[in-house]
Amino acid sequence: MNPPSDDPLQYCRFCFSQFRVEPLLSGAQKDQQLINQISSIIQIKLDPDQASVTAICSMCRTQLKEFQLFRERCSHHDSIVREKVEGIQSSNNDMWFAVETLDDNDDSDEESAAMGKSDPLRNVPGAGSEKQTRENFWGAISQDVGVIPEHIQRALELTGFYRNASLGMISPTTIKQIEQDMPEAIEFVISQESKRTEVLRQYYGSVYCKNPAKFKFLAGEVQTILSITATVQENGIAEYLNKACVSQRVHNQTRRDQLYAAEKPDNADVFAEELVAKIKDYYKQHATSDKGFTDFFSRLPGVEGCDVRQTEDGTIFALLHCFYCKKNLKAFRSNRWNAWQISNFVQHCQHHYRIKYKISRRKRIQGGGNAEDATE
């Protein structure tokens, strides 16, 4: 196999592509950094003379950036894990004590699920869902390429070209492969969701949703996909991932603003006293003479650390301030039981003072009709 040209600046040294090729060195201070990346990541060493007559295509340059980002991200996450493991191994102060699970009526799992539906933030736009992240990502790319039909977005997601560098590596041949892979993948989606008509419309579009066997991307849709690829090649996938994250942070701020916009009920102080009393009564039932428990108990939130609010539909909730991590945790007041649910707060406190739960079950006493609690 021979190089595609006698002029090394007319083709990419790393893949022989002659599309979107440019000199490797630009005369900038980052040239040496780029040479070092090539040496460390793909194990090709170039001296200054070789580098000066070397070209690279936009796709390989993007891949090089992605490899570097991947390497840095892995190193960062590995350091976090190592610090965590070493911290656990060196810590001799973790106190464990056994308590019963929350099994009073107002803190039942069934009621917790019901109250979850009353979360005042549940319907706030941009509340940090995967759907919102997806919309942010495609919205960022749409700013550069124009409207991207939904079925194209879903087709690329379904076949693995979503939020990664491969989105910048699609060719006409790849598009044909996507068309071939889609039927089997879509049938799997249908088997999981059982809404066949809606799924076919989402993935095949309005033209082929009623005749998926003949599906293929229209000429304009092919150009849209190639435009997406060219844009990601030019700017790098990281730019659009970052834009999606920025949009997400803006949405999260909106979520927090919505939370604090809820008004205080007239009897907020009474509700706060009830909530604080319930939390402390719960832990008093399992008090020990251990100093660790005493310190933990003294840092439970008081009335001043309990901000009670009421949504427009009448749902009462509170923000409990955690002394340890400085976060505000939500607690809801059950309309059914007229009592506070504290399971969310208790579970969070596991991170600060470990609690080993006993598994409670109910069993019948032989020869009688009463029940008693037993632990396993």
Short mmCIF file of C-alpha atoms in Angstrom, two decimals:
data_model
loop_
_atom_site.label_atom_id
_atom_site.label_comp_id
_atom_site.label_asym_id
_atom_site.label_seq_id
_atom_site.Cartn_x
_atom_site.Cartn_y
_atom_site.Cartn_z
CA MET A 1 0.00 0.00 0.00
CA ASN A 2 1.34 3.42 -0.96
CA PRO A 3 0.53 6.90 0.33
CA PRO A 4 -2.22 8.58 -1.71
CA SER A 5 0.12 11.38 -2.83
CA ASP A 6 3.79 12.20 -3.14
CA ASP A 7 3.14 15.41 -1.20
CA PRO A 8 2.78 14.50 2.51
CA LEU A 9 0.83 17.71 3.14
CA GLN A 10 -1.97 16.54 0.82
CA TYR A 11 -3.10 13.62 2.97
CA CYS A 12 -3.51 12.75 6.63
CA ARG A 13 -0.48 10.87 7.93
CA PHE A 14 -2.63 8.85 10.34
CA CYS A 15 -5.50 7.62 8.13
CA PHE A 16 -4.52 8.67 4.54
CA SER A 17 -7.71 10.70 4.20
CA GLN A 18 -7.53 13.67 1.82
CA PHE A 19 -10.70 15.28 3.18
CA ARG A 20 -10.39 18.37 5.41
CA VAL A 21 -6.61 18.02 5.66
CA GLU A 22 -4.38 20.68 7.21
CA PRO A 23 -0.72 20.93 8.30
CA LEU A 24 -0.05 19.35 11.68
CA LEU A 25 1.90 22.39 12.88
CA SER A 26 0.43 25.87 12.81
CA GLY A 27 3.31 27.85 14.30
CA ALA A 28 1.48 28.23 17.61
CA GLN A 29 2.79 27.47 21.09
CA LYS A 30 0.54 24.40 21.26
CA ASP A 31 2.45 22.62 18.48
CA GLN A 32 4.81 20.87 20.88
CA GLN A 33 1.88 19.85 23.07
CA LEU A 34 0.23 18.26 20.03
CA ILE A 35 3.41 16.35 19.15
CA ASN A 36 3.62 15.10 22.74
CA GLN A 37 0.00 13.93 22.61
CA ILE A 38 0.66 11.96 19.43
CA SER A 39 3.69 10.37 21.07
CA SER A 40 1.95 9.44 24.33
CA ILE A 41 -1.47 8.44 23.01
CA ILE A 42 -0.81 6.69 19.69
CA GLN A 43 2.90 5.93 20.21
CA ILE A 44 4.14 7.72 17.07
CA LYS A 45 7.20 9.88 17.67
CA LEU A 46 7.77 12.78 15.30
CA ASP A 47 10.84 14.99 15.35
CA PRO A 48 10.41 18.67 14.39
CA ASP A 49 11.50 18.06 10.79
CA GLN A 50 9.01 15.23 10.31
CA ALA A 51 6.20 17.18 11.98
CA SER A 52 6.75 20.16 9.69
CA VAL A 53 5.85 18.07 6.63
CA THR A 54 3.00 16.16 8.27
CA ALA A 55 -0.72 16.78 7.74
CA ILE A 56 -3.70 15.68 9.79
CA CYS A 57 -7.39 15.52 8.92
CA SER A 58 -10.09 17.08 11.09
CA MET A 59 -11.44 13.65 12.09
CA CYS A 60 -8.09 12.42 13.43
CA ARG A 61 -7.49 15.72 15.20
CA THR A 62 -10.89 15.38 16.88
CA GLN A 63 -10.21 11.77 17.84
CA LEU A 64 -6.90 12.81 19.35
CA LYS A 65 -8.70 15.39 21.49
CA GLU A 66 -11.30 12.82 22.53
CA PHE A 67 -8.61 10.29 23.49
CA GLN A 68 -6.91 12.94 25.60
CA LEU A 69 -10.19 13.88 27.29
CA PHE A 70 -10.96 10.21 27.90
CA ARG A 71 -7.53 9.67 29.42
CA GLU A 72 -7.86 12.68 31.72
CA ARG A 73 -11.39 11.72 32.75
CA CYS A 74 -10.32 8.16 33.60
CA SER A 75 -7.38 9.44 35.62
CA HIS A 76 -9.60 11.87 37.51
CA HIS A 77 -12.19 9.24 38.39
CA ASP A 78 -9.50 6.74 39.36
CA SER A 79 -7.99 9.24 41.81
CA ILE A 80 -11.42 9.78 43.39
CA VAL A 81 -11.90 6.03 43.86
CA ARG A 82 -8.42 5.62 45.32
CA GLU A 83 -8.95 8.46 47.80
CA LYS A 84 -12.29 6.97 48.81
CA VAL A 85 -10.87 3.48 49.31
CA GLU A 86 -7.87 4.75 51.25
CA GLY A 87 -10.14 6.92 53.37
CA ILE A 88 -12.35 3.96 54.25
CA GLN A 89 -9.37 1.77 55.09
CA SER A 90 -7.78 4.40 57.32
CA SER A 91 -10.94 5.36 59.17
CA ASN A 92 -11.50 3.68 62.52
CA ASN A 93 -14.21 6.04 63.70
CA ASP A 94 -17.23 4.71 61.83
CA MET A 95 -19.85 3.83 64.42
CA TRP A 96 -22.54 1.25 63.67
CA PHE A 97 -25.65 0.71 65.69
CA ALA A 98 -28.82 -1.18 64.90
CA VAL A 99 -32.20 0.45 64.56
CA GLU A 100 -35.49 -0.77 63.23
CA THR A 101 -36.70 0.26 59.83
CA LEU A 102 -39.26 3.02 59.61
CA ASP A 103 -42.48 1.06 59.73
CA ASP A 104 -44.92 3.54 61.20
CA ASN A 105 -47.94 4.17 59.02
CA ASP A 106 -47.02 7.61 57.80
CA ASP A 107 -43.58 6.47 56.64
CA SER A 108 -44.64 3.40 54.70
CA ASP A 109 -43.15 2.74 51.27
CA GLU A 110 -46.58 2.96 49.69
CA GLU A 111 -47.22 6.39 51.12
CA SER A 112 -43.73 7.57 50.19
CA ALA A 113 -44.39 6.65 46.58
CA ALA A 114 -47.69 8.49 46.65
CA MET A 115 -46.10 11.59 48.12
CA GLY A 116 -43.38 11.44 45.48
CA LYS A 117 -46.07 12.27 42.96
CA SER A 118 -46.75 15.45 44.92
CA ASP A 119 -43.15 16.62 44.70
CA PRO A 120 -43.48 20.37 44.04
CA LEU A 121 -40.56 20.18 41.59
CA ARG A 122 -41.82 17.18 39.66
CA ASN A 123 -43.26 19.20 36.79
CA VAL A 124 -40.74 22.03 36.75
CA PRO A 125 -39.31 22.36 33.21
CA GLY A 126 -35.69 21.23 32.95
CA ALA A 127 -35.58 19.41 36.28
CA GLY A 128 -32.44 17.50 35.37
CA SER A 129 -33.95 14.50 33.59
CA GLU A 130 -32.33 12.43 30.85
CA LYS A 131 -34.95 13.83 28.49
CA GLN A 132 -33.82 17.37 29.22
CA THR A 133 -30.15 16.46 28.77
CA ARG A 134 -31.00 14.91 25.41
CA GLU A 135 -32.87 18.03 24.31
CA ASN A 136 -29.97 20.24 25.40
CA PHE A 137 -27.47 18.19 23.41
CA TRP A 138 -29.42 18.15 20.15
CA GLY A 139 -30.42 21.76 20.65
CA ALA A 140 -26.76 22.77 20.83
CA ILE A 141 -25.99 20.99 17.54
CA SER A 142 -29.13 22.40 15.90
CA GLN A 143 -27.78 25.90 16.46
CA ASP A 144 -25.03 25.07 13.95
CA VAL A 145 -26.78 22.77 11.46
CA GLY A 146 -30.43 23.83 11.64
CA VAL A 147 -33.48 21.71 12.42
CA ILE A 148 -32.77 18.03 13.13
CA PRO A 149 -35.94 15.90 12.76
CA GLU A 150 -36.78 13.83 15.82
CA HIS A 151 -36.58 10.49 14.00
CA ILE A 152 -33.01 11.29 12.90
CA GLN A 153 -32.05 12.06 16.49
CA ARG A 154 -33.59 8.81 17.71
CA ALA A 155 -32.06 6.76 14.89
CA LEU A 156 -28.58 8.03 15.77
CA GLU A 157 -29.19 7.40 19.46
CA LEU A 158 -30.52 3.90 18.86
CA THR A 159 -27.52 2.87 16.76
CA GLY A 160 -24.88 4.24 19.13
CA PHE A 161 -24.06 7.65 17.60
CA TYR A 162 -25.04 9.76 20.57
CA ARG A 163 -22.94 12.02 22.80
CA ASN A 164 -19.64 10.48 21.71
CA ALA A 165 -16.95 11.08 19.11
CA SER A 166 -18.46 8.53 16.70
CA LEU A 167 -21.06 11.16 15.79
CA GLY A 168 -18.27 12.88 13.86
CA MET A 169 -17.28 9.74 11.95
CA ILE A 170 -20.41 8.98 9.94
CA SER A 171 -20.02 8.45 6.20
CA PRO A 172 -22.59 7.58 3.48
CA THR A 173 -21.62 3.93 3.99
CA THR A 174 -22.28 4.27 7.72
CA ILE A 175 -25.73 5.70 7.00
CA LYS A 176 -26.55 2.59 4.94
CA GLN A 177 -25.46 0.44 7.87
CA ILE A 178 -27.68 2.46 10.22
CA GLU A 179 -30.65 1.79 7.92
CA GLN A 180 -29.90 -1.94 8.03
CA ASP A 181 -29.47 -2.04 11.81
CA MET A 182 -32.61 -0.10 12.68
CA PRO A 183 -35.38 -2.70 12.07
CA GLU A 184 -34.02 -5.22 14.58
CA ALA A 185 -33.20 -2.53 17.13
CA ILE A 186 -36.63 -0.95 16.81
CA GLU A 187 -38.39 -4.29 17.24
CA PHE A 188 -36.53 -4.66 20.53
CA VAL A 189 -37.70 -1.19 21.61
CA ILE A 190 -41.27 -2.13 20.71
CA SER A 191 -41.02 -5.34 22.73
CA GLN A 192 -40.05 -3.25 25.77
CA GLU A 193 -42.54 -0.41 25.37
CA SER A 194 -45.45 -2.12 23.58
CA LYS A 195 -46.57 1.13 21.88
CA ARG A 196 -45.84 0.05 18.34
CA THR A 197 -47.47 2.89 16.40
CA GLU A 198 -45.81 5.60 18.48
CA VAL A 199 -42.39 3.92 18.36
CA LEU A 200 -42.57 3.50 14.57
CA ARG A 201 -43.41 7.18 14.15
CA GLN A 202 -40.58 8.27 16.45
CA TYR A 203 -37.90 6.23 14.67
CA TYR A 204 -39.09 6.06 11.06
CA GLY A 205 -40.72 9.47 10.77
CA SER A 206 -44.06 10.31 9.19
CA VAL A 207 -43.08 9.05 5.72
CA TYR A 208 -42.19 5.44 6.55
CA CYS A 209 -43.92 4.82 9.88
CA LYS A 210 -46.69 2.87 8.12
CA ASN A 211 -44.31 1.03 5.80
CA PRO A 212 -41.08 0.48 7.79
CA ALA A 213 -39.90 -2.37 5.54
CA LYS A 214 -39.07 0.20 2.84
CA PHE A 215 -37.39 2.67 5.18
CA LYS A 216 -34.40 4.66 4.06
CA PHE A 217 -33.27 8.18 4.85
CA LEU A 218 -34.45 10.74 2.32
CA ALA A 219 -31.84 12.70 0.39
CA GLY A 220 -32.26 15.77 2.58
CA GLU A 221 -32.04 13.65 5.73
CA VAL A 222 -28.78 12.11 4.53
CA GLN A 223 -27.37 15.61 4.06
CA THR A 224 -28.57 16.57 7.55
CA ILE A 225 -26.69 13.63 9.07
CA LEU A 226 -23.55 14.46 7.09
CA SER A 227 -23.86 18.09 8.22
CA ILE A 228 -24.01 16.92 11.84
CA THR A 229 -20.89 14.83 11.27
CA ALA A 230 -19.00 17.70 9.62
CA THR A 231 -19.95 20.07 12.44
CA VAL A 232 -18.85 17.65 15.15
CA GLN A 233 -15.60 17.02 13.25
CA GLU A 234 -14.89 20.72 13.07
CA ASN A 235 -15.83 21.71 16.62
CA GLY A 236 -15.34 18.46 18.54
CA ILE A 237 -17.98 16.57 20.48
CA ALA A 238 -16.75 18.13 23.74
CA GLU A 239 -18.10 21.54 22.71
CA TYR A 240 -21.66 20.21 22.44
CA LEU A 241 -21.38 18.14 25.60
CA ASN A 242 -20.24 21.26 27.44
CA LYS A 243 -23.10 23.32 26.00
CA ALA A 244 -25.57 20.67 27.13
CA CYS A 245 -24.09 20.78 30.65
CA VAL A 246 -24.32 24.58 30.78
CA SER A 247 -27.97 24.41 29.74
CA GLN A 248 -28.54 21.78 32.41
CA ARG A 249 -27.05 24.01 35.11
CA VAL A 250 -29.35 26.84 34.02
CA HIS A 251 -32.34 24.51 34.27
CA ASN A 252 -31.23 23.30 37.69
CA GLN A 253 -31.03 26.90 38.87
CA THR A 254 -34.60 27.39 37.63
CA ARG A 255 -35.57 24.33 39.64
CA ARG A 256 -34.05 25.78 42.81
CA ASP A 257 -35.71 29.14 42.19
CA GLN A 258 -39.06 27.39 41.83
CA LEU A 259 -38.50 25.56 45.09
CA TYR A 260 -37.78 28.66 47.12
CA ALA A 261 -40.63 30.55 45.47
CA ALA A 262 -43.17 28.40 47.36
CA GLU A 263 -44.86 30.37 50.14
CA LYS A 264 -44.78 29.69 53.86
CA PRO A 265 -48.06 28.45 55.36
CA ASP A 266 -49.61 30.42 58.22
CA ASN A 267 -48.73 27.75 60.79
CA ALA A 268 -45.22 27.08 59.47
CA ASP A 269 -43.64 27.30 62.94
CA VAL A 270 -46.02 24.67 64.32
CA PHE A 271 -45.28 22.33 61.41
CA ALA A 272 -41.54 22.87 61.90
CA GLU A 273 -41.77 22.00 65.60
CA GLU A 274 -43.70 18.83 64.77
CA LEU A 275 -41.10 17.75 62.21
CA VAL A 276 -38.09 18.43 64.43
CA ALA A 277 -39.76 16.64 67.36
CA LYS A 278 -40.49 13.57 65.24
CA ILE A 279 -36.89 13.31 64.03
CA LYS A 280 -35.47 13.63 67.53
CA ASP A 281 -38.02 11.24 69.03
CA TYR A 282 -37.09 8.68 66.41
CA TYR A 283 -33.40 8.81 67.27
CA LYS A 284 -34.06 8.96 71.02
CA GLN A 285 -35.63 5.51 70.75
CA HIS A 286 -32.23 4.21 69.67
CA ALA A 287 -29.98 6.39 71.81
CA THR A 288 -26.69 4.98 73.08
CA SER A 289 -24.06 6.29 75.46
CA ASP A 290 -21.54 6.39 72.64
CA LYS A 291 -19.96 9.80 72.08
CA GLY A 292 -20.35 9.43 68.33
CA PHE A 293 -24.11 9.14 68.72
CA THR A 294 -24.21 12.08 71.14
CA ASP A 295 -22.37 14.31 68.66
CA PHE A 296 -24.61 13.16 65.82
CA PHE A 297 -27.78 13.79 67.83
CA SER A 298 -26.65 17.30 68.82
CA ARG A 299 -26.28 18.20 65.14
CA LEU A 300 -29.77 17.19 64.09
CA PRO A 301 -31.65 20.19 62.67
CA GLY A 302 -33.62 22.39 65.04
CA VAL A 303 -36.58 24.59 64.20
CA GLU A 304 -34.22 27.22 62.82
CA GLY A 305 -32.88 24.63 60.35
CA CYS A 306 -36.33 23.65 59.12
CA ASP A 307 -37.92 25.79 56.40
CA VAL A 308 -41.58 24.83 55.85
CA ARG A 309 -43.26 25.71 52.55
CA GLN A 310 -46.59 25.14 50.83
CA THR A 311 -47.24 24.72 47.10
CA GLU A 312 -50.24 26.10 45.24
CA ASP A 313 -52.01 22.72 45.40
CA GLY A 314 -51.69 22.69 49.20
CA THR A 315 -48.80 20.22 49.53
CA ILE A 316 -46.76 20.90 52.66
CA PHE A 317 -43.04 20.22 52.48
CA ALA A 318 -39.96 21.28 54.40
CA LEU A 319 -36.30 21.88 53.67
CA LEU A 320 -34.18 20.32 56.40
CA HIS A 321 -30.66 21.68 56.67
CA CYS A 322 -27.96 19.01 57.01
CA PHE A 323 -25.14 20.14 59.30
CA TYR A 324 -22.58 17.86 57.66
CA CYS A 325 -22.94 18.48 53.93
CA LYS A 326 -24.82 21.81 54.09
CA LYS A 327 -27.56 20.49 51.81
CA ASN A 328 -31.29 21.07 52.16
CA LEU A 329 -33.28 17.83 52.19
CA LYS A 330 -36.99 17.66 51.40
CA ALA A 331 -39.53 16.15 53.77
CA PHE A 332 -43.26 15.93 53.04
CA ARG A 333 -46.26 16.09 55.30
CA SER A 334 -48.74 13.36 54.48
CA ASN A 335 -52.25 14.67 53.97
CA ARG A 336 -53.55 11.19 54.58
CA TRP A 337 -51.94 10.73 58.00
CA ASN A 338 -51.45 14.39 58.97
CA ALA A 339 -47.88 13.55 59.89
CA TRP A 340 -44.39 14.16 58.56
CA GLN A 341 -42.45 11.60 56.55
CA ILE A 342 -38.82 11.49 57.66
CA SER A 343 -37.51 8.42 55.83
CA ASN A 344 -35.74 10.59 53.24
CA PHE A 345 -33.84 12.45 55.96
CA VAL A 346 -32.98 9.29 57.91
CA GLN A 347 -31.64 7.58 54.79
CA HIS A 348 -29.51 10.62 53.97
CA CYS A 349 -28.00 10.60 57.46
CA GLN A 350 -26.58 7.17 56.69
CA HIS A 351 -23.77 9.01 54.90
CA HIS A 352 -22.80 10.85 58.08
CA TYR A 353 -23.52 8.40 60.89
CA ARG A 354 -23.90 4.86 59.67
CA ILE A 355 -26.97 2.95 60.71
CA LYS A 356 -27.23 -0.78 60.28
CA TYR A 357 -30.88 -1.56 59.81
CA LYS A 358 -32.52 -4.58 61.31
CA ILE A 359 -35.01 -6.22 58.98
CA SER A 360 -38.34 -6.30 60.73
CA ARG A 361 -41.10 -8.76 59.96
CA ARG A 362 -44.44 -9.62 61.47
CA LYS A 363 -45.21 -13.12 62.68
CA ARG A 364 -48.10 -14.71 64.43
CA ILE A 365 -47.75 -15.99 67.97
CA GLN A 366 -48.60 -19.64 68.07
CA GLY A 367 -51.97 -20.21 69.68
CA GLY A 368 -53.01 -16.55 69.55
CA GLY A 369 -54.28 -13.94 67.17
CA ASN A 370 -51.90 -11.11 68.09
CA ALA A 371 -48.81 -10.25 66.13
CA GLU A 372 -45.37 -9.34 67.37
CA ASP A 373 -42.29 -7.86 65.75
CA ALA A 374 -39.31 -10.09 65.12
CA THR A 375 -35.90 -9.18 63.76
CA GLU A 376 -33.66 -11.25 61.58
#
